[in-house]
């Protein structure tokens, strides 16, 4: 066994090498490496995968399946074990993989002295492991599906050369600006100074000083990439693990150039008025046909809010397609979005209504008219980065409704600046999410629908590049008008943008007309199922408002019947039905 690895007395090194070599060769011959079914475990190298948790989060499941298929003896380690035990947590390992799902601070420099090969795709650890030096020497490049091979002769490059399509969908790519001791296997397309896949051999000089205690590798994928790797991407992963384990990687067959994409099927166009076909809509969480049915189901009665949501769905007779969740500006610092992750695992699309201020309290009433300017000045970068990282770790697309109803009057709770100030702040936040690699964020811009009657709402529009959905909000207090009067001007303006549209609705009972609320819901359903076909989500505000107003969907039998009729309509059966 190579001197950069610990020995394992239970299984002699030659036997382990023969076992994994045979397992990989057999799998390649059978074409099994393209599948996700784990093979029977062989007496291969001792490989540790350090993850955020054990069992592993969804983002690491594909890696676990791949390693099992390679025939390694896999051991899963929680990043807390590394924080608490340091190198003792990886004792007797031949290779250690550190996923990007870990909290980097829990790893830190705790493994640096280990001679065990360490492979990671968490760029925040590149400095900690000594592979880069300086805050700007690592990061994530813009989403792409291609990297450029620079060291094809290296065994970990899997014999690939030229431009390699490593992912089926565009993914952010971690990079390092590495030192002279590194061997660069691939780079970011158009940015040759940024290494996407690189290795430091044991003993190589490191940019921060000193030398590598063992093999150190920076990988080319972020945590969302493994589920979308191509055969070429997996070939590089396999070869890197085998090489680090002291094996001779099996050279895969050349990956053929992808066939030209077929023309979109004429039966699968975008709905009238929407830009892009079904693939584009799917990427935005928008249904090609029909409209998502969603709600903000607030806590009601005893038990948790989660219990209230389940009770609401049980009464409704279906699961919500979209669930709204309110979050204050510091949510990313103060929580790990546990319940949002739970709802995603349950099969709901989550919309994070993320306020630009921290307004805890029953009135939610601590406005900051200068907040937009302060955001652009960088005063809240900690909160924004923290939220971006938490959203990224959800490992699923989520709707972000950032500071909705921004068009309120100065002094109101949601007003954070003038139209130009708000636009600058929105773009600043959006771009910081991109820098942090939170490419799973789908942006919902949502002013008040009524303000379009006065030409106010549209003046806050950040621009097509920064908006994925156009929302319109209406939660009237003492106004009892019809849907066209409430939403018509908003719809007419928004429908020209070619983007999916989202309606936010909250209705009180009309004290002078007991049938008004039910009729409003019925009329709105007719518009959505008819001329307003670009409305791709409806989210109902099922709550008692902070000011004490009753917007529950079941304020009367007639209202509940109309509400449930909409929810159970086939048009709204996009992900779930009654």
XYZ file of C-alpha atoms in Angstrom, residues 159-401:
243
model
C -8.533 9.841 -20.078
C -10.797 12.766 -20.995
C -9.677 15.773 -22.988
C -11.028 18.975 -24.489
C -14.309 20.465 -23.334
C -16.158 17.907 -21.217
C -19.866 18.038 -20.440
C -19.860 16.844 -16.838
C -23.509 17.525 -15.908
C -26.882 17.062 -17.561
C -27.973 20.501 -16.345
C -26.039 23.690 -15.717
C -24.532 23.557 -12.243
C -22.356 25.985 -10.305
C -18.714 24.834 -10.297
C -16.345 25.326 -7.347
C -12.923 26.665 -8.262
C -9.563 27.280 -6.671
C -6.759 29.568 -7.743
C -4.070 27.071 -6.840
C -0.344 27.146 -6.165
C 2.573 25.802 -8.162
C 2.490 22.507 -6.273
C -0.911 21.607 -7.704
C -1.622 19.558 -10.790
C -4.616 21.072 -12.597
C -6.884 18.543 -14.274
C -9.596 20.926 -15.504
C -10.517 24.601 -15.440
C -13.556 26.838 -15.678
C -14.478 27.499 -19.296
C -13.000 30.849 -20.350
C -11.175 31.278 -16.994
C -8.004 29.202 -17.207
C -6.671 30.561 -13.894
C -9.552 28.946 -12.008
C -9.022 25.234 -11.439
C -12.203 23.155 -11.279
C -10.492 19.800 -10.594
C -7.002 19.754 -9.121
C -4.729 17.631 -6.959
C -1.826 18.221 -4.614
C 0.341 15.090 -4.317
C 1.561 14.194 -0.842
C 4.484 16.453 0.018
C 3.571 19.124 -2.559
C 4.095 22.738 -1.551
C 0.907 24.560 -0.562
C 0.048 28.215 -1.323
C -0.316 29.089 2.344
C 3.049 27.626 3.242
C 4.212 24.161 4.215
C 3.514 20.981 2.333
C 0.595 18.607 1.935
C 0.547 15.892 4.601
C -1.226 13.642 2.111
C -3.000 13.800 -1.230
C -5.431 16.716 -1.370
C -8.034 17.070 -4.132
C -10.493 19.783 -5.093
C -13.417 18.347 -7.056
C -15.481 19.921 -9.833
C -18.987 19.583 -8.416
C -21.244 21.337 -5.940
C -23.745 19.559 -3.715
C -26.520 19.729 -6.313
C -24.350 18.228 -9.070
C -24.127 14.486 -8.239
C -27.771 13.868 -9.143
C -27.080 15.343 -12.586
C -23.599 14.041 -13.481
C -23.091 12.613 -16.947
C -21.125 9.435 -17.618
C -18.070 11.645 -18.118
C -18.646 13.359 -14.780
C -18.922 10.051 -12.957
C -15.860 8.709 -14.799
C -13.762 11.542 -13.359
C -15.239 10.960 -9.903
C -14.502 7.218 -10.101
C -10.968 7.726 -11.405
C -10.164 10.290 -8.698
C -11.332 8.000 -5.891
C -9.425 5.031 -7.344
C -6.244 7.016 -7.906
C -6.348 8.465 -4.385
C -6.809 4.915 -3.065
C -3.610 3.846 -4.794
C -5.334 1.949 -7.600
C -4.925 2.181 -11.337
C -8.145 3.742 -12.574
C -9.991 1.813 -15.244
C -10.044 3.928 -18.376
C -13.630 4.330 -19.553
C -14.653 4.129 -23.157
C -14.539 7.527 -24.890
C -17.667 9.509 -24.217
C -19.352 10.257 -27.540
C -20.295 13.808 -28.345
C -23.908 14.464 -27.402
C -26.369 14.203 -30.251
C -28.011 17.450 -31.319
C -31.034 18.200 -29.192
C -34.256 17.350 -30.991
C -36.599 20.143 -31.870
C -39.288 20.692 -29.216
C -42.288 18.497 -29.814
C -45.169 20.480 -31.282
C -47.444 18.987 -28.629
C -45.371 20.465 -25.784
C -45.202 24.228 -26.294
C -45.361 26.779 -23.526
C -48.839 27.993 -22.664
C -49.954 30.996 -24.660
C -48.082 34.109 -23.541
C -45.304 32.312 -21.652
C -41.686 32.292 -22.801
C -39.951 28.917 -23.157
C -41.203 25.346 -23.350
C -41.933 22.758 -20.713
C -38.281 22.384 -19.661
C -37.998 26.106 -18.905
C -41.256 26.092 -16.951
C -40.182 23.027 -14.997
C -36.966 24.787 -14.013
C -39.083 27.610 -12.595
C -41.411 25.223 -10.722
C -44.246 26.266 -13.023
C -46.680 23.656 -14.377
C -47.073 23.432 -18.152
C -50.785 22.786 -17.753
C -52.988 24.005 -14.953
C -52.209 26.065 -11.855
C -50.550 25.156 -8.566
C -52.873 25.414 -5.568
C -51.157 26.716 -2.464
C -51.695 28.428 0.845
C -50.127 30.087 3.807
C -51.657 27.884 6.506
C -50.990 29.609 9.814
C -50.934 27.989 13.227
C -54.456 27.425 14.505
C -55.501 25.906 17.777
C -53.221 23.639 19.752
C -50.150 21.894 18.448
C -47.431 23.162 16.132
C -47.780 25.039 12.877
C -46.813 21.839 11.120
C -49.762 20.123 12.805
C -52.028 22.948 11.631
C -50.852 22.501 8.043
C -51.542 18.770 8.144
C -54.986 19.411 9.658
C -55.762 21.993 6.976
C -54.770 19.568 4.220
C -56.839 16.804 5.799
C -59.897 19.030 5.879
C -59.216 20.167 2.316
C -58.824 16.591 1.128
C -55.482 17.093 -0.647
C -51.890 18.116 -0.117
C -50.937 21.675 -0.994
C -48.800 22.074 -4.102
C -47.244 25.293 -2.778
C -46.757 26.182 0.874
C -45.814 29.708 1.928
C -43.410 30.167 4.822
C -42.676 33.619 6.304
C -39.096 34.429 7.304
C -37.459 37.478 8.798
C -34.275 38.936 7.319
C -31.960 37.175 9.792
C -33.539 33.759 9.271
C -30.425 32.348 7.626
C -28.323 33.313 10.648
C -30.798 32.147 13.264
C -32.115 28.867 11.824
C -31.277 26.078 9.393
C -34.676 26.153 7.660
C -35.499 22.809 9.247
C -39.245 23.009 8.681
C -38.836 24.216 5.121
C -36.705 21.141 4.449
C -39.361 18.991 6.102
C -42.087 20.365 3.823
C -39.912 19.791 0.752
C -39.352 16.203 1.850
C -43.134 15.873 2.251
C -43.569 16.782 -1.424
C -44.619 20.439 -1.221
C -43.107 23.301 -3.188
C -41.942 25.824 -0.604
C -42.215 29.570 -1.100
C -40.064 31.574 1.289
C -41.623 34.989 1.876
C -38.442 36.640 3.069
C -38.853 40.064 4.632
C -36.024 42.590 4.226
C -36.305 43.605 7.887
C -36.508 41.827 11.245
C -39.949 42.647 12.568
C -40.599 40.066 15.231
C -43.686 40.752 17.267
C -47.441 40.610 16.967
C -47.743 43.707 14.772
C -44.771 43.010 12.502
C -44.411 46.771 12.510
C -40.812 47.977 12.628
C -40.302 49.605 9.211
C -36.970 50.859 7.894
C -37.386 53.252 4.966
C -33.611 53.253 4.369
C -33.172 49.474 4.377
C -32.676 49.208 0.598
C -29.812 51.707 0.675
C -28.229 49.920 3.640
C -28.436 46.589 1.805
C -26.541 47.947 -1.197
C -23.973 49.501 1.138
C -23.190 46.004 2.387
C -24.489 46.480 5.923
C -26.467 43.222 5.785
C -24.153 40.963 3.801
C -23.958 38.535 6.713
C -27.730 38.008 6.718
C -27.945 37.707 2.942
C -25.054 35.262 2.627
C -26.390 33.161 5.477
C -29.817 32.927 3.862
C -28.302 32.098 0.472
C -26.280 29.261 1.984
C -29.263 27.868 3.862
C -31.378 28.006 0.697
C -28.603 26.297 -1.236
C -28.487 23.502 1.339
C -32.194 22.788 0.858
C -31.068 20.918 -2.274
C -34.335 21.680 -4.038
C -35.773 24.546 -6.020
C -37.624 27.001 -3.818
C -39.616 30.133 -4.556
C -38.186 33.287 -2.951
C -40.749 36.079 -2.496
